[in-house]
mmCIF file of N, CA and C and ligand atoms in Angstrom:
data_model
loop_
_atom_site.group_PDB
_atom_site.id
_atom_site.type_symbol
_atom_site.label_atom_id
_atom_site.label_comp_id
_atom_site.label_asym_id
_atom_site.label_seq_id
_atom_site.Cartn_x
_atom_site.Cartn_y
_atom_site.Cartn_z
ATOM 1 N N MET A 1 0.839 -1.202 0.000
ATOM 2 C CA MET A 1 0.000 0.000 0.000
ATOM 3 C C MET A 1 0.877 1.256 0.000
ATOM 4 N N LEU A 2 1.823 1.273 0.923
ATOM 5 C CA LEU A 2 2.718 2.413 1.019
ATOM 6 C C LEU A 2 3.568 2.518 -0.251
ATOM 7 N N ASP A 3 4.032 1.366 -0.731
ATOM 8 C CA ASP A 3 4.852 1.352 -1.943
ATOM 9 C C ASP A 3 4.100 1.969 -3.118
ATOM 10 N N GLU A 4 2.808 1.683 -3.178
ATOM 11 C CA GLU A 4 1.985 2.206 -4.273
ATOM 12 C C GLU A 4 1.904 3.738 -4.188
ATOM 13 N N LEU A 5 1.756 4.245 -2.960
ATOM 14 C CA LEU A 5 1.702 5.692 -2.747
ATOM 15 C C LEU A 5 3.032 6.322 -3.171
ATOM 16 N N TYR A 6 4.125 5.700 -2.768
ATOM 17 C CA TYR A 6 5.456 6.209 -3.121
ATOM 18 C C TYR A 6 5.634 6.236 -4.635
ATOM 19 N N ARG A 7 5.158 5.179 -5.271
ATOM 20 C CA ARG A 7 5.267 5.082 -6.723
ATOM 21 C C ARG A 7 4.517 6.234 -7.392
ATOM 22 N N GLU A 8 3.350 6.533 -6.865
ATOM 23 C CA GLU A 8 2.532 7.626 -7.406
ATOM 24 C C GLU A 8 3.256 8.963 -7.270
ATOM 25 N N ILE A 9 3.888 9.183 -6.117
ATOM 26 C CA ILE A 9 4.593 10.455 -5.881
ATOM 27 C C ILE A 9 5.760 10.583 -6.857
ATOM 28 N N ILE A 10 6.493 9.488 -7.049
ATOM 29 C CA ILE A 10 7.641 9.515 -7.966
ATOM 30 C C ILE A 10 7.166 9.774 -9.399
ATOM 31 N N LEU A 11 6.100 9.096 -9.801
ATOM 32 C CA LEU A 11 5.600 9.288 -11.175
ATOM 33 C C LEU A 11 5.051 10.697 -11.374
ATOM 34 N N ASP A 12 4.455 11.254 -10.337
ATOM 35 C CA ASP A 12 3.933 12.620 -10.438
ATOM 36 C C ASP A 12 5.072 13.613 -10.674
ATOM 37 N N HIS A 13 6.165 13.439 -9.941
ATOM 38 C CA HIS A 13 7.312 14.334 -10.135
ATOM 39 C C HIS A 13 7.961 14.112 -11.501
ATOM 40 N N TYR A 14 7.964 12.854 -11.946
ATOM 41 C CA TYR A 14 8.558 12.538 -13.248
ATOM 42 C C TYR A 14 7.742 13.170 -14.378
ATOM 43 N N ARG A 15 6.424 13.083 -14.263
ATOM 44 C CA ARG A 15 5.554 13.585 -15.340
ATOM 45 C C ARG A 15 5.366 15.094 -15.271
ATOM 46 N N ASN A 16 5.394 15.634 -14.076
ATOM 47 C CA ASN A 16 5.206 17.085 -13.875
ATOM 48 C C ASN A 16 6.363 17.645 -13.064
ATOM 49 N N PRO A 17 7.570 17.640 -13.645
ATOM 50 C CA PRO A 17 8.737 18.060 -12.860
ATOM 51 C C PRO A 17 8.634 19.514 -12.408
ATOM 52 N N ARG A 18 8.975 19.750 -11.137
ATOM 53 C CA ARG A 18 8.955 21.110 -10.582
ATOM 54 C C ARG A 18 10.261 21.812 -10.950
ATOM 55 N N ASN A 19 10.166 23.127 -11.131
ATOM 56 C CA ASN A 19 11.365 23.951 -11.350
ATOM 57 C C ASN A 19 12.199 23.483 -12.536
ATOM 58 N N ARG A 20 11.505 23.133 -13.599
ATOM 59 C CA ARG A 20 12.164 22.631 -14.785
ATOM 60 C C ARG A 20 12.583 23.786 -15.685
ATOM 61 N N GLY A 21 13.754 23.702 -16.267
ATOM 62 C CA GLY A 21 14.199 24.700 -17.230
ATOM 63 C C GLY A 21 15.525 25.313 -16.831
ATOM 64 N N GLU A 22 16.017 26.203 -17.689
ATOM 65 C CA GLU A 22 17.285 26.860 -17.392
ATOM 66 C C GLU A 22 17.032 28.099 -16.530
ATOM 67 N N LEU A 23 18.097 28.562 -15.892
ATOM 68 C CA LEU A 23 18.017 29.778 -15.083
ATOM 69 C C LEU A 23 19.037 30.737 -15.675
ATOM 70 N N ALA A 24 18.534 31.794 -16.313
ATOM 71 C CA ALA A 24 19.400 32.657 -17.113
ATOM 72 C C ALA A 24 20.524 33.289 -16.286
ATOM 73 N N ASP A 25 20.213 33.784 -15.103
ATOM 74 C CA ASP A 25 21.223 34.484 -14.304
ATOM 75 C C ASP A 25 21.750 33.612 -13.167
ATOM 76 N N ALA A 26 21.886 32.328 -13.430
ATOM 77 C CA ALA A 26 22.329 31.383 -12.396
ATOM 78 C C ALA A 26 23.749 31.689 -11.925
ATOM 79 N N ASP A 27 23.995 31.460 -10.641
ATOM 80 C CA ASP A 27 25.339 31.609 -10.086
ATOM 81 C C ASP A 27 26.159 30.337 -10.294
ATOM 82 N N THR A 28 25.479 29.203 -10.357
ATOM 83 C CA THR A 28 26.185 27.966 -10.677
ATOM 84 C C THR A 28 25.393 27.196 -11.723
ATOM 85 N N LYS A 29 26.122 26.500 -12.570
ATOM 86 C CA LYS A 29 25.512 25.596 -13.544
ATOM 87 C C LYS A 29 26.414 24.369 -13.585
ATOM 88 N N VAL A 30 25.919 23.251 -13.086
ATOM 89 C CA VAL A 30 26.745 22.045 -13.011
ATOM 90 C C VAL A 30 25.973 20.882 -13.630
ATOM 91 N N ARG A 31 26.684 20.120 -14.444
ATOM 92 C CA ARG A 31 26.077 18.981 -15.106
ATOM 93 C C ARG A 31 26.577 17.704 -14.443
ATOM 94 N N GLY A 32 25.646 16.839 -14.114
ATOM 95 C CA GLY A 32 26.009 15.546 -13.547
ATOM 96 C C GLY A 32 25.452 14.446 -14.415
ATOM 97 N N ASN A 33 26.129 13.309 -14.422
ATOM 98 C CA ASN A 33 25.547 12.190 -15.163
ATOM 99 C C ASN A 33 25.872 10.866 -14.499
ATOM 100 N N ASN A 34 24.998 9.920 -14.776
ATOM 101 C CA ASN A 34 25.113 8.576 -14.230
ATOM 102 C C ASN A 34 25.175 7.624 -15.412
ATOM 103 N N PRO A 35 26.399 7.325 -15.871
ATOM 104 C CA PRO A 35 26.541 6.555 -17.111
ATOM 105 C C PRO A 35 25.940 5.156 -17.032
ATOM 106 N N ILE A 36 25.826 4.609 -15.835
ATOM 107 C CA ILE A 36 25.288 3.246 -15.690
ATOM 108 C C ILE A 36 23.865 3.171 -16.216
ATOM 109 N N CYS A 37 23.108 4.258 -15.968
ATOM 110 C CA CYS A 37 21.691 4.267 -16.352
ATOM 111 C C CYS A 37 21.440 5.213 -17.521
ATOM 112 N N GLY A 38 22.384 6.136 -17.768
ATOM 113 C CA GLY A 38 22.179 7.123 -18.834
ATOM 114 C C GLY A 38 21.462 8.372 -18.363
ATOM 115 N N ASP A 39 21.446 8.595 -17.058
ATOM 116 C CA ASP A 39 20.763 9.773 -16.513
ATOM 117 C C ASP A 39 21.648 11.009 -16.621
ATOM 118 N N GLU A 40 21.021 12.134 -16.932
ATOM 119 C CA GLU A 40 21.722 13.420 -16.989
ATOM 120 C C GLU A 40 20.906 14.479 -16.253
ATOM 121 N N VAL A 41 21.632 15.304 -15.491
ATOM 122 C CA VAL A 41 20.993 16.414 -14.784
ATOM 123 C C VAL A 41 21.897 17.631 -14.892
ATOM 124 N N THR A 42 21.337 18.766 -15.311
ATOM 125 C CA THR A 42 22.060 20.028 -15.207
ATOM 126 C C THR A 42 21.304 20.882 -14.202
ATOM 127 N N LEU A 43 22.029 21.308 -13.174
ATOM 128 C CA LEU A 43 21.412 22.040 -12.078
ATOM 129 C C LEU A 43 21.868 23.493 -12.102
ATOM 130 N N TYR A 44 20.901 24.391 -12.065
ATOM 131 C CA TYR A 44 21.162 25.837 -12.030
ATOM 132 C C TYR A 44 20.742 26.363 -10.666
ATOM 133 N N LEU A 45 21.630 27.120 -10.025
ATOM 134 C CA LEU A 45 21.295 27.701 -8.723
ATOM 135 C C LEU A 45 21.516 29.200 -8.732
ATOM 136 N N LYS A 46 20.612 29.901 -8.073
ATOM 137 C CA LYS A 46 20.803 31.315 -7.790
ATOM 138 C C LYS A 46 21.045 31.407 -6.289
ATOM 139 N N ILE A 47 22.194 31.971 -5.935
ATOM 140 C CA ILE A 47 22.599 31.994 -4.529
ATOM 141 C C ILE A 47 22.845 33.436 -4.089
ATOM 142 N N ALA A 48 22.278 33.811 -2.941
ATOM 143 C CA ALA A 48 22.506 35.152 -2.394
ATOM 144 C C ALA A 48 22.596 35.059 -0.883
ATOM 145 N N ASP A 49 23.546 35.754 -0.295
ATOM 146 C CA ASP A 49 23.738 35.757 1.158
ATOM 147 C C ASP A 49 23.811 34.334 1.722
ATOM 148 N N GLY A 50 24.510 33.452 1.009
ATOM 149 C CA GLY A 50 24.677 32.084 1.500
ATOM 150 C C GLY A 50 23.428 31.241 1.469
ATOM 151 N N LYS A 51 22.412 31.701 0.717
ATOM 152 C CA LYS A 51 21.136 31.007 0.675
ATOM 153 C C LYS A 51 20.753 30.708 -0.776
ATOM 154 N N ILE A 52 20.080 29.589 -0.991
ATOM 155 C CA ILE A 52 19.631 29.240 -2.340
ATOM 156 C C ILE A 52 18.321 29.966 -2.623
ATOM 157 N N ASP A 53 18.370 30.919 -3.554
ATOM 158 C CA ASP A 53 17.191 31.718 -3.890
ATOM 159 C C ASP A 53 16.341 31.050 -4.957
ATOM 160 N N ALA A 54 16.978 30.312 -5.854
ATOM 161 C CA ALA A 54 16.239 29.642 -6.921
ATOM 162 C C ALA A 54 17.026 28.431 -7.380
ATOM 163 N N ALA A 55 16.303 27.396 -7.803
ATOM 164 C CA ALA A 55 16.931 26.185 -8.326
ATOM 165 C C ALA A 55 16.097 25.692 -9.488
ATOM 166 N N ARG A 56 16.768 25.426 -10.596
ATOM 167 C CA ARG A 56 16.068 24.864 -11.742
ATOM 168 C C ARG A 56 16.940 23.784 -12.354
ATOM 169 N N SER A 57 16.320 22.926 -13.166
ATOM 170 C CA SER A 57 17.107 21.840 -13.748
ATOM 171 C C SER A 57 16.614 21.476 -15.138
ATOM 172 N N THR A 58 17.549 20.968 -15.915
ATOM 173 C CA THR A 58 17.220 20.347 -17.184
ATOM 174 C C THR A 58 17.866 18.964 -17.171
ATOM 175 N N GLY A 59 17.540 18.136 -18.137
ATOM 176 C CA GLY A 59 18.164 16.822 -18.204
ATOM 177 C C GLY A 59 17.164 15.776 -18.617
ATOM 178 N N ASN A 60 17.645 14.561 -18.652
ATOM 179 C CA ASN A 60 16.746 13.451 -18.971
ATOM 180 C C ASN A 60 17.311 12.171 -18.399
ATOM 181 N N GLY A 61 16.456 11.198 -18.298
ATOM 182 C CA GLY A 61 16.879 9.931 -17.714
ATOM 183 C C GLY A 61 15.682 9.198 -17.141
ATOM 184 N N CYS A 62 15.956 8.236 -16.290
ATOM 185 C CA CYS A 62 14.888 7.387 -15.755
ATOM 186 C C CYS A 62 14.006 8.169 -14.782
ATOM 187 N N SER A 63 12.876 7.587 -14.454
ATOM 188 C CA SER A 63 11.909 8.261 -13.585
ATOM 189 C C SER A 63 12.505 8.555 -12.211
ATOM 190 N N ILE A 64 13.349 7.657 -11.704
ATOM 191 C CA ILE A 64 13.916 7.869 -10.357
ATOM 192 C C ILE A 64 14.816 9.108 -10.354
ATOM 193 N N SER A 65 15.712 9.204 -11.336
ATOM 194 C CA SER A 65 16.654 10.324 -11.353
ATOM 195 C C SER A 65 15.923 11.647 -11.566
ATOM 196 N N GLN A 66 14.942 11.666 -12.453
ATOM 197 C CA GLN A 66 14.261 12.914 -12.758
ATOM 198 C C GLN A 66 13.295 13.312 -11.639
ATOM 199 N N ALA A 67 12.655 12.330 -11.013
ATOM 200 C CA ALA A 67 11.771 12.639 -9.884
ATOM 201 C C ALA A 67 12.591 13.142 -8.702
ATOM 202 N N SER A 68 13.732 12.527 -8.468
ATOM 203 C CA SER A 68 14.594 12.945 -7.368
ATOM 204 C C SER A 68 15.065 14.383 -7.588
ATOM 205 N N THR A 69 15.374 14.719 -8.845
ATOM 206 C CA THR A 69 15.795 16.081 -9.188
ATOM 207 C C THR A 69 14.679 17.075 -8.891
ATOM 208 N N SER A 70 13.460 16.732 -9.315
ATOM 209 C CA SER A 70 12.308 17.604 -9.099
ATOM 210 C C SER A 70 12.071 17.822 -7.605
ATOM 211 N N MET A 71 12.101 16.743 -6.842
ATOM 212 C CA MET A 71 11.898 16.837 -5.385
ATOM 213 C C MET A 71 12.983 17.690 -4.742
ATOM 214 N N MET A 72 14.209 17.514 -5.229
ATOM 215 C CA MET A 72 15.327 18.245 -4.637
ATOM 216 C C MET A 72 15.182 19.748 -4.866
ATOM 217 N N THR A 73 14.856 20.151 -6.089
ATOM 218 C CA THR A 73 14.748 21.593 -6.357
ATOM 219 C C THR A 73 13.647 22.200 -5.484
ATOM 220 N N GLN A 74 12.605 21.414 -5.214
ATOM 221 C CA GLN A 74 11.519 21.876 -4.360
ATOM 222 C C GLN A 74 12.002 22.030 -2.910
ATOM 223 N N ALA A 75 12.858 21.109 -2.498
ATOM 224 C CA ALA A 75 13.266 21.064 -1.090
ATOM 225 C C ALA A 75 14.338 22.087 -0.731
ATOM 226 N N ILE A 76 15.144 22.517 -1.692
ATOM 227 C CA ILE A 76 16.334 23.307 -1.315
ATOM 228 C C ILE A 76 16.149 24.814 -1.411
ATOM 229 N N VAL A 77 15.126 25.270 -2.144
ATOM 230 C CA VAL A 77 14.950 26.718 -2.273
ATOM 231 C C VAL A 77 14.628 27.323 -0.902
ATOM 232 N N GLY A 78 15.365 28.367 -0.548
ATOM 233 C CA GLY A 78 15.168 29.006 0.742
ATOM 234 C C GLY A 78 16.128 28.499 1.810
ATOM 235 N N ARG A 79 16.842 27.412 1.513
ATOM 236 C CA ARG A 79 17.788 26.873 2.494
ATOM 237 C C ARG A 79 19.155 27.521 2.359
ATOM 238 N N SER A 80 19.861 27.604 3.472
ATOM 239 C CA SER A 80 21.244 28.050 3.416
ATOM 240 C C SER A 80 22.073 26.932 2.788
ATOM 241 N N LEU A 81 23.265 27.279 2.310
ATOM 242 C CA LEU A 81 24.125 26.263 1.703
ATOM 243 C C LEU A 81 24.483 25.185 2.720
ATOM 244 N N ASP A 82 24.692 25.593 3.979
ATOM 245 C CA ASP A 82 25.004 24.602 5.019
ATOM 246 C C ASP A 82 23.823 23.665 5.265
ATOM 247 N N ASP A 83 22.607 24.241 5.285
ATOM 248 C CA ASP A 83 21.403 23.418 5.432
ATOM 249 C C ASP A 83 21.272 22.442 4.273
ATOM 250 N N ALA A 84 21.574 22.931 3.068
ATOM 251 C CA ALA A 84 21.471 22.088 1.877
ATOM 252 C C ALA A 84 22.465 20.934 1.971
ATOM 253 N N LEU A 85 23.683 21.236 2.436
ATOM 254 C CA LEU A 85 24.692 20.175 2.586
ATOM 255 C C LEU A 85 24.234 19.139 3.618
ATOM 256 N N ALA A 86 23.623 19.634 4.705
ATOM 257 C CA ALA A 86 23.119 18.714 5.731
ATOM 258 C C ALA A 86 22.034 17.813 5.144
ATOM 259 N N LEU A 87 21.174 18.414 4.303
ATOM 260 C CA LEU A 87 20.097 17.632 3.696
ATOM 261 C C LEU A 87 20.659 16.571 2.734
ATOM 262 N N ILE A 88 21.698 16.931 2.001
ATOM 263 C CA ILE A 88 22.337 15.939 1.124
ATOM 264 C C ILE A 88 22.786 14.739 1.961
ATOM 265 N N GLY A 89 23.411 15.048 3.110
ATOM 266 C CA GLY A 89 23.861 13.981 4.011
ATOM 267 C C GLY A 89 22.712 13.099 4.481
ATOM 268 N N GLU A 90 21.559 13.739 4.747
ATOM 269 C CA GLU A 90 20.398 12.970 5.216
ATOM 270 C C GLU A 90 19.855 12.060 4.118
ATOM 271 N N VAL A 91 19.834 12.578 2.892
ATOM 272 C CA VAL A 91 19.322 11.770 1.780
ATOM 273 C C VAL A 91 20.272 10.598 1.511
ATOM 274 N N GLU A 92 21.583 10.867 1.563
ATOM 275 C CA GLU A 92 22.558 9.784 1.391
ATOM 276 C C GLU A 92 22.381 8.745 2.496
ATOM 277 N N GLY A 93 22.136 9.241 3.713
ATOM 278 C CA GLY A 93 21.922 8.339 4.847
ATOM 279 C C GLY A 93 20.691 7.471 4.653
ATOM 280 N N MET A 94 19.621 8.085 4.149
ATOM 281 C CA MET A 94 18.385 7.342 3.893
ATOM 282 C C MET A 94 18.649 6.209 2.894
ATOM 283 N N MET A 95 19.481 6.481 1.895
ATOM 284 C CA MET A 95 19.770 5.474 0.875
ATOM 285 C C MET A 95 20.637 4.337 1.426
ATOM 286 N N ARG A 96 21.301 4.620 2.560
ATOM 287 C CA ARG A 96 22.117 3.573 3.184
ATOM 288 C C ARG A 96 21.364 2.885 4.313
ATOM 289 N N GLY A 97 20.082 3.190 4.446
ATOM 290 C CA GLY A 97 19.286 2.513 5.462
ATOM 291 C C GLY A 97 18.919 3.377 6.645
ATOM 292 N N GLY A 98 19.288 4.654 6.598
ATOM 293 C CA GLY A 98 18.957 5.563 7.691
ATOM 294 C C GLY A 98 17.534 6.086 7.599
ATOM 295 N N GLY A 99 17.205 7.022 8.481
ATOM 296 C CA GLY A 99 15.846 7.561 8.539
ATOM 297 C C GLY A 99 15.537 8.503 7.389
ATOM 298 N N VAL A 100 14.263 8.841 7.286
ATOM 299 C CA VAL A 100 13.778 9.728 6.235
ATOM 300 C C VAL A 100 13.932 11.182 6.698
ATOM 301 N N PRO A 101 14.468 12.064 5.837
ATOM 302 C CA PRO A 101 14.579 13.472 6.221
ATOM 303 C C PRO A 101 13.210 14.057 6.559
ATOM 304 N N GLU A 102 13.150 14.873 7.603
ATOM 305 C CA GLU A 102 11.884 15.472 7.998
ATOM 306 C C GLU A 102 12.008 16.982 8.067
ATOM 307 N N GLY A 103 10.932 17.664 7.706
ATOM 308 C CA GLY A 103 10.922 19.119 7.772
ATOM 309 C C GLY A 103 10.025 19.685 6.698
ATOM 310 N N PRO A 104 9.892 21.025 6.673
ATOM 311 C CA PRO A 104 9.034 21.657 5.670
ATOM 312 C C PRO A 104 9.512 21.318 4.254
ATOM 313 N N ASP A 105 8.602 21.060 3.358
ATOM 314 C CA ASP A 105 8.896 20.774 1.944
ATOM 315 C C ASP A 105 9.649 19.468 1.732
ATOM 316 N N LEU A 106 9.718 18.616 2.742
ATOM 317 C CA LEU A 106 10.501 17.385 2.586
ATOM 318 C C LEU A 106 9.622 16.135 2.502
ATOM 319 N N ASP A 107 8.304 16.290 2.581
ATOM 320 C CA ASP A 107 7.424 15.123 2.628
ATOM 321 C C ASP A 107 7.627 14.173 1.454
ATOM 322 N N ASP A 108 7.765 14.737 0.245
ATOM 323 C CA ASP A 108 7.851 13.888 -0.942
ATOM 324 C C ASP A 108 9.122 13.040 -0.952
ATOM 325 N N LEU A 109 10.164 13.530 -0.286
ATOM 326 C CA LEU A 109 11.447 12.809 -0.313
ATOM 327 C C LEU A 109 11.331 11.392 0.233
ATOM 328 N N ALA A 110 10.377 11.188 1.142
ATOM 329 C CA ALA A 110 10.199 9.860 1.729
ATOM 330 C C ALA A 110 9.921 8.819 0.649
ATOM 331 N N ALA A 111 9.363 9.271 -0.468
ATOM 332 C CA ALA A 111 9.032 8.345 -1.548
ATOM 333 C C ALA A 111 10.275 7.679 -2.131
ATOM 334 N N LEU A 112 11.436 8.316 -1.938
ATOM 335 C CA LEU A 112 12.678 7.753 -2.492
ATOM 336 C C LEU A 112 13.231 6.628 -1.626
ATOM 337 N N GLU A 113 12.695 6.516 -0.401
ATOM 338 C CA GLU A 113 13.227 5.520 0.523
ATOM 339 C C GLU A 113 13.191 4.107 -0.074
ATOM 340 N N GLY A 114 12.095 3.803 -0.793
ATOM 341 C CA GLY A 114 11.931 2.470 -1.354
ATOM 342 C C GLY A 114 13.000 2.106 -2.375
ATOM 343 N N VAL A 115 13.667 3.132 -2.932
ATOM 344 C CA VAL A 115 14.666 2.892 -3.975
ATOM 345 C C VAL A 115 15.855 2.112 -3.422
ATOM 346 N N ARG A 116 16.092 2.241 -2.103
ATOM 347 C CA ARG A 116 17.274 1.566 -1.545
ATOM 348 C C ARG A 116 17.178 0.045 -1.609
ATOM 349 N N LYS A 117 15.968 -0.448 -1.860
ATOM 350 C CA LYS A 117 15.807 -1.898 -2.050
ATOM 351 C C LYS A 117 16.395 -2.347 -3.387
ATOM 352 N N PHE A 118 16.697 -1.365 -4.251
ATOM 353 C CA PHE A 118 17.236 -1.677 -5.579
ATOM 354 C C PHE A 118 18.580 -0.973 -5.736
ATOM 355 N N PRO A 119 19.658 -1.626 -5.267
ATOM 356 C CA PRO A 119 20.974 -0.964 -5.223
ATOM 357 C C PRO A 119 21.393 -0.335 -6.545
ATOM 358 N N SER A 120 21.000 -0.916 -7.669
ATOM 359 C CA SER A 120 21.408 -0.365 -8.963
ATOM 360 C C SER A 120 20.745 0.976 -9.230
ATOM 361 N N ARG A 121 19.635 1.275 -8.522
ATOM 362 C CA ARG A 121 18.921 2.524 -8.759
ATOM 363 C C ARG A 121 19.302 3.629 -7.771
ATOM 364 N N VAL A 122 20.073 3.256 -6.744
ATOM 365 C CA VAL A 122 20.452 4.254 -5.735
ATOM 366 C C VAL A 122 21.241 5.385 -6.385
ATOM 367 N N LYS A 123 22.105 5.050 -7.331
ATOM 368 C CA LYS A 123 22.881 6.077 -8.037
ATOM 369 C C LYS A 123 21.972 7.039 -8.788
ATOM 370 N N CYS A 124 20.871 6.534 -9.325
ATOM 371 C CA CYS A 124 19.896 7.376 -10.032
ATOM 372 C C CYS A 124 19.312 8.399 -9.058
ATOM 373 N N ALA A 125 18.902 7.918 -7.889
ATOM 374 C CA ALA A 125 18.260 8.791 -6.898
ATOM 375 C C ALA A 125 19.241 9.833 -6.373
ATOM 376 N N LEU A 126 20.514 9.446 -6.242
ATOM 377 C CA LEU A 126 21.498 10.354 -5.643
ATOM 378 C C LEU A 126 22.124 11.317 -6.649
ATOM 379 N N LEU A 127 21.937 11.070 -7.945
ATOM 380 C CA LEU A 127 22.589 11.914 -8.967
ATOM 381 C C LEU A 127 22.351 13.422 -8.748
ATOM 382 N N PRO A 128 21.101 13.884 -8.613
ATOM 383 C CA PRO A 128 20.924 15.335 -8.431
ATOM 384 C C PRO A 128 21.560 15.846 -7.145
ATOM 385 N N TRP A 129 21.573 15.031 -6.115
ATOM 386 C CA TRP A 129 22.133 15.443 -4.825
ATOM 387 C C TRP A 129 23.645 15.570 -4.920
ATOM 388 N N GLU A 130 24.265 14.661 -5.671
ATOM 389 C CA GLU A 130 25.711 14.784 -5.898
ATOM 390 C C GLU A 130 26.015 16.021 -6.735
ATOM 391 N N THR A 131 25.127 16.304 -7.696
ATOM 392 C CA THR A 131 25.294 17.493 -8.533
ATOM 393 C C THR A 131 25.137 18.757 -7.686
ATOM 394 N N LEU A 132 24.232 18.717 -6.730
ATOM 395 C CA LEU A 132 24.044 19.849 -5.811
ATOM 396 C C LEU A 132 25.295 20.060 -4.956
ATOM 397 N N LYS A 133 25.848 18.960 -4.461
ATOM 398 C CA LYS A 133 27.057 19.060 -3.637
ATOM 399 C C LYS A 133 28.192 19.694 -4.445
ATOM 400 N N GLN A 134 28.318 19.254 -5.676
ATOM 401 C CA GLN A 134 29.355 19.793 -6.566
ATOM 402 C C GLN A 134 29.117 21.281 -6.834
ATOM 403 N N SER A 135 27.852 21.671 -6.998
ATOM 404 C CA SER A 135 27.504 23.074 -7.250
ATOM 405 C C SER A 135 27.932 23.946 -6.077
ATOM 406 N N ILE A 136 27.651 23.468 -4.862
ATOM 407 C CA ILE A 136 27.990 24.245 -3.661
ATOM 408 C C ILE A 136 29.507 24.355 -3.521
ATOM 409 N N GLN A 137 30.192 23.242 -3.793
ATOM 410 C CA GLN A 137 31.658 23.261 -3.701
ATOM 411 C C GLN A 137 32.234 24.221 -4.724
ATOM 412 N N GLU A 138 31.671 24.209 -5.921
ATOM 413 C CA GLU A 138 32.146 25.100 -6.973
ATOM 414 C C GLU A 138 31.916 26.565 -6.601
ATOM 415 N N TYR A 139 30.725 26.826 -6.072
ATOM 416 C CA TYR A 139 30.381 28.199 -5.682
ATOM 417 C C TYR A 139 31.336 28.713 -4.606
ATOM 418 N N ARG A 140 31.696 27.817 -3.686
ATOM 419 C CA ARG A 140 32.561 28.203 -2.584
ATOM 420 C C ARG A 140 34.044 28.154 -2.963
ATOM 421 N N GLY A 141 34.299 27.648 -4.177
ATOM 422 C CA GLY A 141 35.669 27.578 -4.653
ATOM 423 C C GLY A 141 36.509 26.556 -3.907
ATOM 424 N N THR A 142 35.847 25.480 -3.456
ATOM 425 C CA THR A 142 36.591 24.420 -2.746
ATOM 426 C C THR A 142 36.682 23.166 -3.593
HETATM 427 ZN ZN1 ZN B 1 18.485 6.092 -13.687
#
């Protein structure tokens, strides 16, 4: 029953991706890919005062990678870069068997929990989050 609900949430994000498209005045533009599955994500961020003001993405790939990207852009807008890094850690933890991230705008992320039962798909789910980590590192020049 729960799995069916999760599936619906993932398909909804896949079919109606949030924050889709390029961001003309982006502060970072980073492309990530997962060659095992053929997933591609380009993440655009607008950052001001250490906070993510806007996030948009383009790309293509399987439903897991694209739904995860959509959920992520929804979850990170308004967060500080440190908060975003903490959230990346929580999502990685969830994929390794840890708890589900909790907080405002994070409800949909729980739908990704079921992906950890399929180790080959974990990379798909984590692709946008790794791209986000790279974006923050690039922005900070580290
Ligand atoms: Zn994939």
